[in-house]
Amino acid sequence: MENIGGTFRLLRKSKHLSLDAVGKGIVTTSFLSRFERGQYDISVQNLNQLLERINVTWSEFVYINNAYKKNISNRISQCYLHEDIGGLEKIQQEIETNQDLTPTYHKLYSIMMKALIGSLTGIPLSKAEINTVIHYLSSVANWTSFELYLFGNTLMMLPIDNVVSLSKLMFQKGEEYNYLNTDNISSYTRVLNNAICYCCEQRRADEAVPMLEMFEKLIDHPRQFYERMKLLNLRGLVLYCTGNVTDGLESLYRSLFTCKLIDATTVLHHELSYLDHFF
């Protein structure tokens, strides 16, 4: 729910408050209605007054807004991990009928879902859809969590040259947000994982070397166990594709053995399926 108006409407309705009662003396009923539908922006001052009117703090508002987005992203991740095409199509339908998204985000989310479904069904994005994603990501002044999410879930459908250039752009326009919280770091590592794999698939492993270095730089926290396992996997893939077959296979084996050792069955199955496809 990139449109914060949608979150506000959710809270207003949950408290059984009318548009007129909430907006009176602050904004018109018409304006508030359009704000909730993502058609109008609102000043911080007015939003603060409206939140006070419905007795919701800023921290609560931000938490609920982020919780909705996290719930959707978790559902998408689970469906994709289990290759649940029907589940992804259901989420796609929800997004297409979601009136809380602005037209720009509505289009981008829709393309992202098509890309995820297409990666499982073999149906590519259209040239116009590819150009829409590339133009948006290239023109955004600062990359935050949404841009990382969009790029990570569509890059397998983009031309390899654009993936390489956008990966570099990602570092330039979003690196300052890396350490805001662990969610941002996780988003970066997911994108890098996809980009490195794609470069290797396209026999452009040399382009993946700086991405691998960035991946390693991001996972210096001792609790990032999964990311460390992925680093072993990705390092093995890059080493193998750049001609160091023995060390590459050893690193891949260590990664898979780690998954088996800790009984990470779903992750192990996913990694084995990918490697079987790759080789």
mmCIF file of N, CA and C in Angstrom, residues 56-152:
data_model
loop_
_atom_site.group_PDB
_atom_site.id
_atom_site.type_symbol
_atom_site.label_atom_id
_atom_site.label_comp_id
_atom_site.label_asym_id
_atom_site.label_seq_id
_atom_site.Cartn_x
_atom_site.Cartn_y
_atom_site.Cartn_z
ATOM 1 N N VAL A 56 -4.817 8.332 16.379
ATOM 2 C CA VAL A 56 -3.763 7.412 15.943
ATOM 3 C C VAL A 56 -2.448 8.182 15.939
ATOM 4 N N THR A 57 -1.410 7.633 16.564
ATOM 5 C CA THR A 57 -0.105 8.301 16.584
ATOM 6 C C THR A 57 0.630 8.066 15.274
ATOM 7 N N TRP A 58 1.667 8.875 15.032
ATOM 8 C CA TRP A 58 2.481 8.712 13.831
ATOM 9 C C TRP A 58 3.130 7.330 13.800
ATOM 10 N N SER A 59 3.669 6.904 14.928
ATOM 11 C CA SER A 59 4.355 5.614 14.962
ATOM 12 C C SER A 59 3.390 4.473 14.676
ATOM 13 N N GLU A 60 2.167 4.570 15.176
ATOM 14 C CA GLU A 60 1.158 3.541 14.892
ATOM 15 C C GLU A 60 0.788 3.544 13.412
ATOM 16 N N PHE A 61 0.651 4.737 12.846
ATOM 17 C CA PHE A 61 0.281 4.862 11.438
ATOM 18 C C PHE A 61 1.351 4.242 10.536
ATOM 19 N N VAL A 62 2.613 4.566 10.816
ATOM 20 C CA VAL A 62 3.716 4.023 10.017
ATOM 21 C C VAL A 62 3.787 2.515 10.161
ATOM 22 N N TYR A 63 3.611 2.027 11.394
ATOM 23 C CA TYR A 63 3.681 0.583 11.631
ATOM 24 C C TYR A 63 2.599 -0.156 10.856
ATOM 25 N N ILE A 64 1.361 0.325 10.910
ATOM 26 C CA ILE A 64 0.249 -0.340 10.219
ATOM 27 C C ILE A 64 0.449 -0.294 8.712
ATOM 28 N N ASN A 65 0.920 0.850 8.204
ATOM 29 C CA ASN A 65 1.174 0.974 6.768
ATOM 30 C C ASN A 65 2.232 -0.029 6.324
ATOM 31 N N ASN A 66 3.320 -0.138 7.082
ATOM 32 C CA ASN A 66 4.389 -1.066 6.736
ATOM 33 C C ASN A 66 3.978 -2.518 6.933
ATOM 34 N N ALA A 67 3.141 -2.773 7.942
ATOM 35 C CA ALA A 67 2.692 -4.146 8.202
ATOM 36 C C ALA A 67 1.873 -4.674 7.036
ATOM 37 N N TYR A 68 1.057 -3.818 6.425
ATOM 38 C CA TYR A 68 0.258 -4.237 5.266
ATOM 39 C C TYR A 68 1.170 -4.623 4.113
ATOM 40 N N LYS A 69 2.157 -3.773 3.842
ATOM 41 C CA LYS A 69 3.073 -4.051 2.729
ATOM 42 C C LYS A 69 3.877 -5.319 2.988
ATOM 43 N N LYS A 70 4.291 -5.498 4.268
ATOM 44 C CA LYS A 70 5.091 -6.682 4.603
ATOM 45 C C LYS A 70 4.258 -7.941 4.445
ATOM 46 N N ASN A 71 2.973 -7.875 4.798
ATOM 47 C CA ASN A 71 2.106 -9.035 4.661
ATOM 48 C C ASN A 71 1.982 -9.451 3.200
ATOM 49 N N ILE A 72 1.788 -8.471 2.315
ATOM 50 C CA ILE A 72 1.689 -8.761 0.889
ATOM 51 C C ILE A 72 2.992 -9.349 0.376
ATOM 52 N N SER A 73 4.121 -8.759 0.744
ATOM 53 C CA SER A 73 5.413 -9.239 0.247
ATOM 54 C C SER A 73 5.707 -10.643 0.755
ATOM 55 N N ASN A 74 5.306 -10.943 2.000
ATOM 56 C CA ASN A 74 5.503 -12.291 2.535
ATOM 57 C C ASN A 74 4.660 -13.312 1.779
ATOM 58 N N ARG A 75 3.421 -12.948 1.461
ATOM 59 C CA ARG A 75 2.559 -13.855 0.693
ATOM 60 C C ARG A 75 3.135 -14.114 -0.693
ATOM 61 N N ILE A 76 3.634 -13.042 -1.326
ATOM 62 C CA ILE A 76 4.236 -13.188 -2.650
ATOM 63 C C ILE A 76 5.453 -14.112 -2.577
ATOM 64 N N SER A 77 6.302 -13.896 -1.578
ATOM 65 C CA SER A 77 7.514 -14.702 -1.429
ATOM 66 C C SER A 77 7.180 -16.174 -1.223
ATOM 67 N N GLN A 78 6.203 -16.456 -0.363
ATOM 68 C CA GLN A 78 5.828 -17.843 -0.095
ATOM 69 C C GLN A 78 5.251 -18.521 -1.328
ATOM 70 N N CYS A 79 4.403 -17.804 -2.052
ATOM 71 C CA CYS A 79 3.812 -18.369 -3.277
ATOM 72 C C CYS A 79 4.895 -18.652 -4.318
ATOM 73 N N TYR A 80 5.828 -17.726 -4.457
ATOM 74 C CA TYR A 80 6.883 -17.901 -5.455
ATOM 75 C C TYR A 80 7.821 -19.032 -5.059
ATOM 76 N N LEU A 81 8.176 -19.103 -3.786
ATOM 77 C CA LEU A 81 9.084 -20.140 -3.309
ATOM 78 C C LEU A 81 8.497 -21.531 -3.537
ATOM 79 N N HIS A 82 7.170 -21.653 -3.382
ATOM 80 C CA HIS A 82 6.508 -22.940 -3.564
ATOM 81 C C HIS A 82 5.939 -23.107 -4.979
ATOM 82 N N GLU A 83 6.308 -22.173 -5.868
ATOM 83 C CA GLU A 83 5.859 -22.213 -7.270
ATOM 84 C C GLU A 83 4.334 -22.319 -7.365
ATOM 85 N N ASP A 84 3.670 -21.578 -6.481
ATOM 86 C CA ASP A 84 2.208 -21.563 -6.427
ATOM 87 C C ASP A 84 1.685 -20.494 -7.388
ATOM 88 N N ILE A 85 1.543 -20.875 -8.647
ATOM 89 C CA ILE A 85 1.104 -19.912 -9.667
ATOM 90 C C ILE A 85 -0.298 -19.405 -9.372
ATOM 91 N N GLY A 86 -1.178 -20.295 -8.915
ATOM 92 C CA GLY A 86 -2.542 -19.885 -8.576
ATOM 93 C C GLY A 86 -2.562 -18.842 -7.476
ATOM 94 N N GLY A 87 -1.692 -19.019 -6.480
ATOM 95 C CA GLY A 87 -1.609 -18.049 -5.393
ATOM 96 C C GLY A 87 -1.115 -16.705 -5.869
ATOM 97 N N LEU A 88 -0.130 -16.719 -6.767
ATOM 98 C CA LEU A 88 0.380 -15.460 -7.326
ATOM 99 C C LEU A 88 -0.683 -14.768 -8.170
ATOM 100 N N GLU A 89 -1.444 -15.552 -8.922
ATOM 101 C CA GLU A 89 -2.511 -14.964 -9.751
ATOM 102 C C GLU A 89 -3.600 -14.352 -8.871
ATOM 103 N N LYS A 90 -3.858 -14.959 -7.722
ATOM 104 C CA LYS A 90 -4.853 -14.405 -6.805
ATOM 105 C C LYS A 90 -4.379 -13.062 -6.255
ATOM 106 N N ILE A 91 -3.099 -12.991 -5.888
ATOM 107 C CA ILE A 91 -2.547 -11.717 -5.401
ATOM 108 C C ILE A 91 -2.569 -10.677 -6.511
ATOM 109 N N GLN A 92 -2.267 -11.105 -7.738
ATOM 110 C CA GLN A 92 -2.305 -10.187 -8.881
ATOM 111 C C GLN A 92 -3.701 -9.593 -9.048
ATOM 112 N N GLN A 93 -4.730 -10.412 -8.887
ATOM 113 C CA GLN A 93 -6.109 -9.926 -9.000
ATOM 114 C C GLN A 93 -6.437 -8.935 -7.894
ATOM 115 N N GLU A 94 -5.928 -9.205 -6.692
ATOM 116 C CA GLU A 94 -6.146 -8.279 -5.574
ATOM 117 C C GLU A 94 -5.524 -6.926 -5.875
ATOM 118 N N ILE A 95 -4.316 -6.957 -6.434
ATOM 119 C CA ILE A 95 -3.615 -5.718 -6.759
ATOM 120 C C ILE A 95 -4.347 -4.954 -7.850
ATOM 121 N N GLU A 96 -4.838 -5.676 -8.856
ATOM 122 C CA GLU A 96 -5.516 -5.030 -9.978
ATOM 123 C C GLU A 96 -6.824 -4.364 -9.562
ATOM 124 N N THR A 97 -7.439 -4.845 -8.476
ATOM 125 C CA THR A 97 -8.697 -4.245 -8.000
ATOM 126 C C THR A 97 -8.480 -3.334 -6.789
ATOM 127 N N ASN A 98 -7.217 -3.124 -6.418
ATOM 128 C CA ASN A 98 -6.897 -2.285 -5.259
ATOM 129 C C ASN A 98 -6.951 -0.813 -5.644
ATOM 130 N N GLN A 99 -7.943 -0.105 -5.127
ATOM 131 C CA GLN A 99 -8.118 1.304 -5.454
ATOM 132 C C GLN A 99 -7.247 2.218 -4.589
ATOM 133 N N ASP A 100 -6.504 1.624 -3.661
ATOM 134 C CA ASP A 100 -5.673 2.429 -2.772
ATOM 135 C C ASP A 100 -4.328 2.794 -3.400
ATOM 136 N N LEU A 101 -3.985 2.156 -4.515
ATOM 137 C CA LEU A 101 -2.710 2.432 -5.169
ATOM 138 C C LEU A 101 -2.847 3.571 -6.168
ATOM 139 N N THR A 102 -1.836 4.421 -6.241
ATOM 140 C CA THR A 102 -1.818 5.455 -7.268
ATOM 141 C C THR A 102 -1.621 4.784 -8.623
ATOM 142 N N PRO A 103 -1.999 5.434 -9.730
ATOM 143 C CA PRO A 103 -1.859 4.810 -11.054
ATOM 144 C C PRO A 103 -0.452 4.304 -11.356
ATOM 145 N N THR A 104 0.570 5.068 -10.955
ATOM 146 C CA THR A 104 1.956 4.648 -11.223
ATOM 147 C C THR A 104 2.292 3.353 -10.502
ATOM 148 N N TYR A 105 2.013 3.317 -9.196
ATOM 149 C CA TYR A 105 2.323 2.122 -8.419
ATOM 150 C C TYR A 105 1.434 0.950 -8.831
ATOM 151 N N HIS A 106 0.208 1.244 -9.198
ATOM 152 C CA HIS A 106 -0.705 0.200 -9.655
ATOM 153 C C HIS A 106 -0.109 -0.509 -10.872
ATOM 154 N N LYS A 107 0.390 0.263 -11.815
ATOM 155 C CA LYS A 107 0.988 -0.310 -13.025
ATOM 156 C C LYS A 107 2.256 -1.099 -12.702
ATOM 157 N N LEU A 108 3.108 -0.535 -11.844
ATOM 158 C CA LEU A 108 4.378 -1.188 -11.524
ATOM 159 C C LEU A 108 4.170 -2.490 -10.753
ATOM 160 N N TYR A 109 3.243 -2.479 -9.796
ATOM 161 C CA TYR A 109 2.940 -3.709 -9.061
ATOM 162 C C TYR A 109 2.391 -4.776 -10.003
ATOM 163 N N SER A 110 1.530 -4.355 -10.923
ATOM 164 C CA SER A 110 0.936 -5.287 -11.879
ATOM 165 C C SER A 110 2.010 -5.928 -12.760
ATOM 166 N N ILE A 111 2.947 -5.118 -13.238
ATOM 167 C CA ILE A 111 4.043 -5.639 -14.067
ATOM 168 C C ILE A 111 4.921 -6.582 -13.252
ATOM 169 N N MET A 112 5.177 -6.219 -12.003
ATOM 170 C CA MET A 112 6.001 -7.069 -11.140
ATOM 171 C C MET A 112 5.368 -8.441 -10.967
ATOM 172 N N MET A 113 4.055 -8.491 -10.734
ATOM 173 C CA MET A 113 3.376 -9.782 -10.580
ATOM 174 C C MET A 113 3.416 -10.589 -11.875
ATOM 175 N N LYS A 114 3.276 -9.904 -13.011
ATOM 176 C CA LYS A 114 3.377 -10.596 -14.301
ATOM 177 C C LYS A 114 4.770 -11.197 -14.478
ATOM 178 N N ALA A 115 5.786 -10.465 -14.024
ATOM 179 C CA ALA A 115 7.165 -10.950 -14.150
ATOM 180 C C ALA A 115 7.378 -12.193 -13.293
ATOM 181 N N LEU A 116 6.861 -12.189 -12.069
ATOM 182 C CA LEU A 116 7.016 -13.338 -11.186
ATOM 183 C C LEU A 116 6.289 -14.561 -11.735
ATOM 184 N N ILE A 117 5.070 -14.351 -12.195
ATOM 185 C CA ILE A 117 4.306 -15.465 -12.779
ATOM 186 C C ILE A 117 4.979 -15.939 -14.066
ATOM 187 N N GLY A 118 5.453 -14.982 -14.853
ATOM 188 C CA GLY A 118 6.108 -15.319 -16.118
ATOM 189 C C GLY A 118 7.389 -16.109 -15.938
ATOM 190 N N SER A 119 8.112 -15.847 -14.832
ATOM 191 C CA SER A 119 9.355 -16.583 -14.594
ATOM 192 C C SER A 119 9.082 -18.051 -14.295
ATOM 193 N N LEU A 120 7.846 -18.361 -13.871
ATOM 194 C CA LEU A 120 7.462 -19.743 -13.592
ATOM 195 C C LEU A 120 6.763 -20.397 -14.773
ATOM 196 N N THR A 121 6.113 -19.577 -15.595
ATOM 197 C CA THR A 121 5.345 -20.125 -16.718
ATOM 198 C C THR A 121 6.056 -19.975 -18.062
ATOM 199 N N GLY A 122 7.118 -19.164 -18.084
ATOM 200 C CA GLY A 122 7.844 -18.944 -19.336
ATOM 201 C C GLY A 122 7.255 -17.860 -20.210
ATOM 202 N N ILE A 123 6.290 -17.096 -19.668
ATOM 203 C CA ILE A 123 5.661 -16.016 -20.441
ATOM 204 C C ILE A 123 6.409 -14.715 -20.165
ATOM 205 N N PRO A 124 7.046 -14.112 -21.173
ATOM 206 C CA PRO A 124 7.846 -12.903 -20.946
ATOM 207 C C PRO A 124 6.986 -11.651 -20.812
ATOM 208 N N LEU A 125 7.572 -10.607 -20.266
ATOM 209 C CA LEU A 125 6.915 -9.305 -20.265
ATOM 210 C C LEU A 125 6.948 -8.732 -21.668
ATOM 211 N N SER A 126 6.010 -7.846 -21.945
ATOM 212 C CA SER A 126 6.024 -7.165 -23.235
ATOM 213 C C SER A 126 7.143 -6.121 -23.239
ATOM 214 N N LYS A 127 7.510 -5.674 -24.417
ATOM 215 C CA LYS A 127 8.555 -4.653 -24.538
ATOM 216 C C LYS A 127 8.137 -3.377 -23.814
ATOM 217 N N ALA A 128 6.849 -3.027 -23.913
ATOM 218 C CA ALA A 128 6.347 -1.815 -23.257
ATOM 219 C C ALA A 128 6.453 -1.943 -21.740
ATOM 220 N N GLU A 129 6.148 -3.134 -21.205
ATOM 221 C CA GLU A 129 6.231 -3.345 -19.755
ATOM 222 C C GLU A 129 7.679 -3.289 -19.273
ATOM 223 N N ILE A 130 8.576 -3.879 -20.050
ATOM 224 C CA ILE A 130 10.001 -3.825 -19.713
ATOM 225 C C ILE A 130 10.488 -2.382 -19.693
ATOM 226 N N ASN A 131 10.103 -1.620 -20.712
ATOM 227 C CA ASN A 131 10.530 -0.218 -20.803
ATOM 228 C C ASN A 131 9.956 0.619 -19.649
ATOM 229 N N THR A 132 8.740 0.292 -19.205
ATOM 230 C CA THR A 132 8.129 1.005 -18.094
ATOM 231 C C THR A 132 8.957 0.833 -16.823
ATOM 232 N N VAL A 133 9.378 -0.402 -16.556
ATOM 233 C CA VAL A 133 10.188 -0.683 -15.359
ATOM 234 C C VAL A 133 11.542 0.008 -15.451
ATOM 235 N N ILE A 134 12.198 -0.123 -16.600
ATOM 236 C CA ILE A 134 13.530 0.467 -16.780
ATOM 237 C C ILE A 134 13.471 1.984 -16.652
ATOM 238 N N HIS A 135 12.473 2.602 -17.293
ATOM 239 C CA HIS A 135 12.344 4.067 -17.238
ATOM 240 C C HIS A 135 12.095 4.527 -15.811
ATOM 241 N N TYR A 136 11.219 3.829 -15.082
ATOM 242 C CA TYR A 136 10.920 4.231 -13.715
ATOM 243 C C TYR A 136 12.169 4.136 -12.840
ATOM 244 N N LEU A 137 12.843 2.992 -12.868
ATOM 245 C CA LEU A 137 14.006 2.789 -12.004
ATOM 246 C C LEU A 137 15.152 3.741 -12.363
ATOM 247 N N SER A 138 15.276 4.070 -13.635
ATOM 248 C CA SER A 138 16.349 4.962 -14.073
ATOM 249 C C SER A 138 16.085 6.406 -13.680
ATOM 250 N N SER A 139 14.814 6.761 -13.538
ATOM 251 C CA SER A 139 14.462 8.161 -13.302
ATOM 252 C C SER A 139 14.276 8.523 -11.834
ATOM 253 N N VAL A 140 14.132 7.520 -10.965
ATOM 254 C CA VAL A 140 13.912 7.805 -9.543
ATOM 255 C C VAL A 140 15.190 8.377 -8.923
ATOM 256 N N ALA A 141 15.041 9.466 -8.196
ATOM 257 C CA ALA A 141 16.212 10.144 -7.627
ATOM 258 C C ALA A 141 16.874 9.318 -6.530
ATOM 259 N N ASN A 142 16.077 8.667 -5.707
ATOM 260 C CA ASN A 142 16.612 7.851 -4.606
ATOM 261 C C ASN A 142 15.885 6.503 -4.562
ATOM 262 N N TRP A 143 16.649 5.444 -4.518
ATOM 263 C CA TRP A 143 16.053 4.118 -4.406
ATOM 264 C C TRP A 143 15.824 3.784 -2.940
ATOM 265 N N THR A 144 14.580 3.451 -2.599
ATOM 266 C CA THR A 144 14.273 2.973 -1.254
ATOM 267 C C THR A 144 13.726 1.548 -1.375
ATOM 268 N N SER A 145 13.031 1.070 -0.354
ATOM 269 C CA SER A 145 12.631 -0.342 -0.325
ATOM 270 C C SER A 145 11.765 -0.746 -1.513
ATOM 271 N N PHE A 146 10.878 0.151 -1.984
ATOM 272 C CA PHE A 146 10.006 -0.227 -3.099
ATOM 273 C C PHE A 146 10.807 -0.476 -4.372
ATOM 274 N N GLU A 147 11.749 0.417 -4.682
ATOM 275 C CA GLU A 147 12.549 0.255 -5.901
ATOM 276 C C GLU A 147 13.386 -1.034 -5.853
ATOM 277 N N LEU A 148 13.920 -1.341 -4.670
ATOM 278 C CA LEU A 148 14.668 -2.590 -4.506
ATOM 279 C C LEU A 148 13.753 -3.786 -4.762
ATOM 280 N N TYR A 149 12.553 -3.720 -4.212
ATOM 281 C CA TYR A 149 11.587 -4.810 -4.349
ATOM 282 C C TYR A 149 11.176 -4.997 -5.809
ATOM 283 N N LEU A 150 10.900 -3.894 -6.479
ATOM 284 C CA LEU A 150 10.508 -3.949 -7.879
ATOM 285 C C LEU A 150 11.622 -4.515 -8.751
ATOM 286 N N PHE A 151 12.831 -4.013 -8.568
ATOM 287 C CA PHE A 151 13.972 -4.469 -9.370
ATOM 288 C C PHE A 151 14.264 -5.946 -9.120
ATOM 289 N N GLY A 152 14.263 -6.337 -7.850
ATOM 290 C CA GLY A 152 14.569 -7.719 -7.506
ATOM 291 C C GLY A 152 13.596 -8.715 -8.091
#
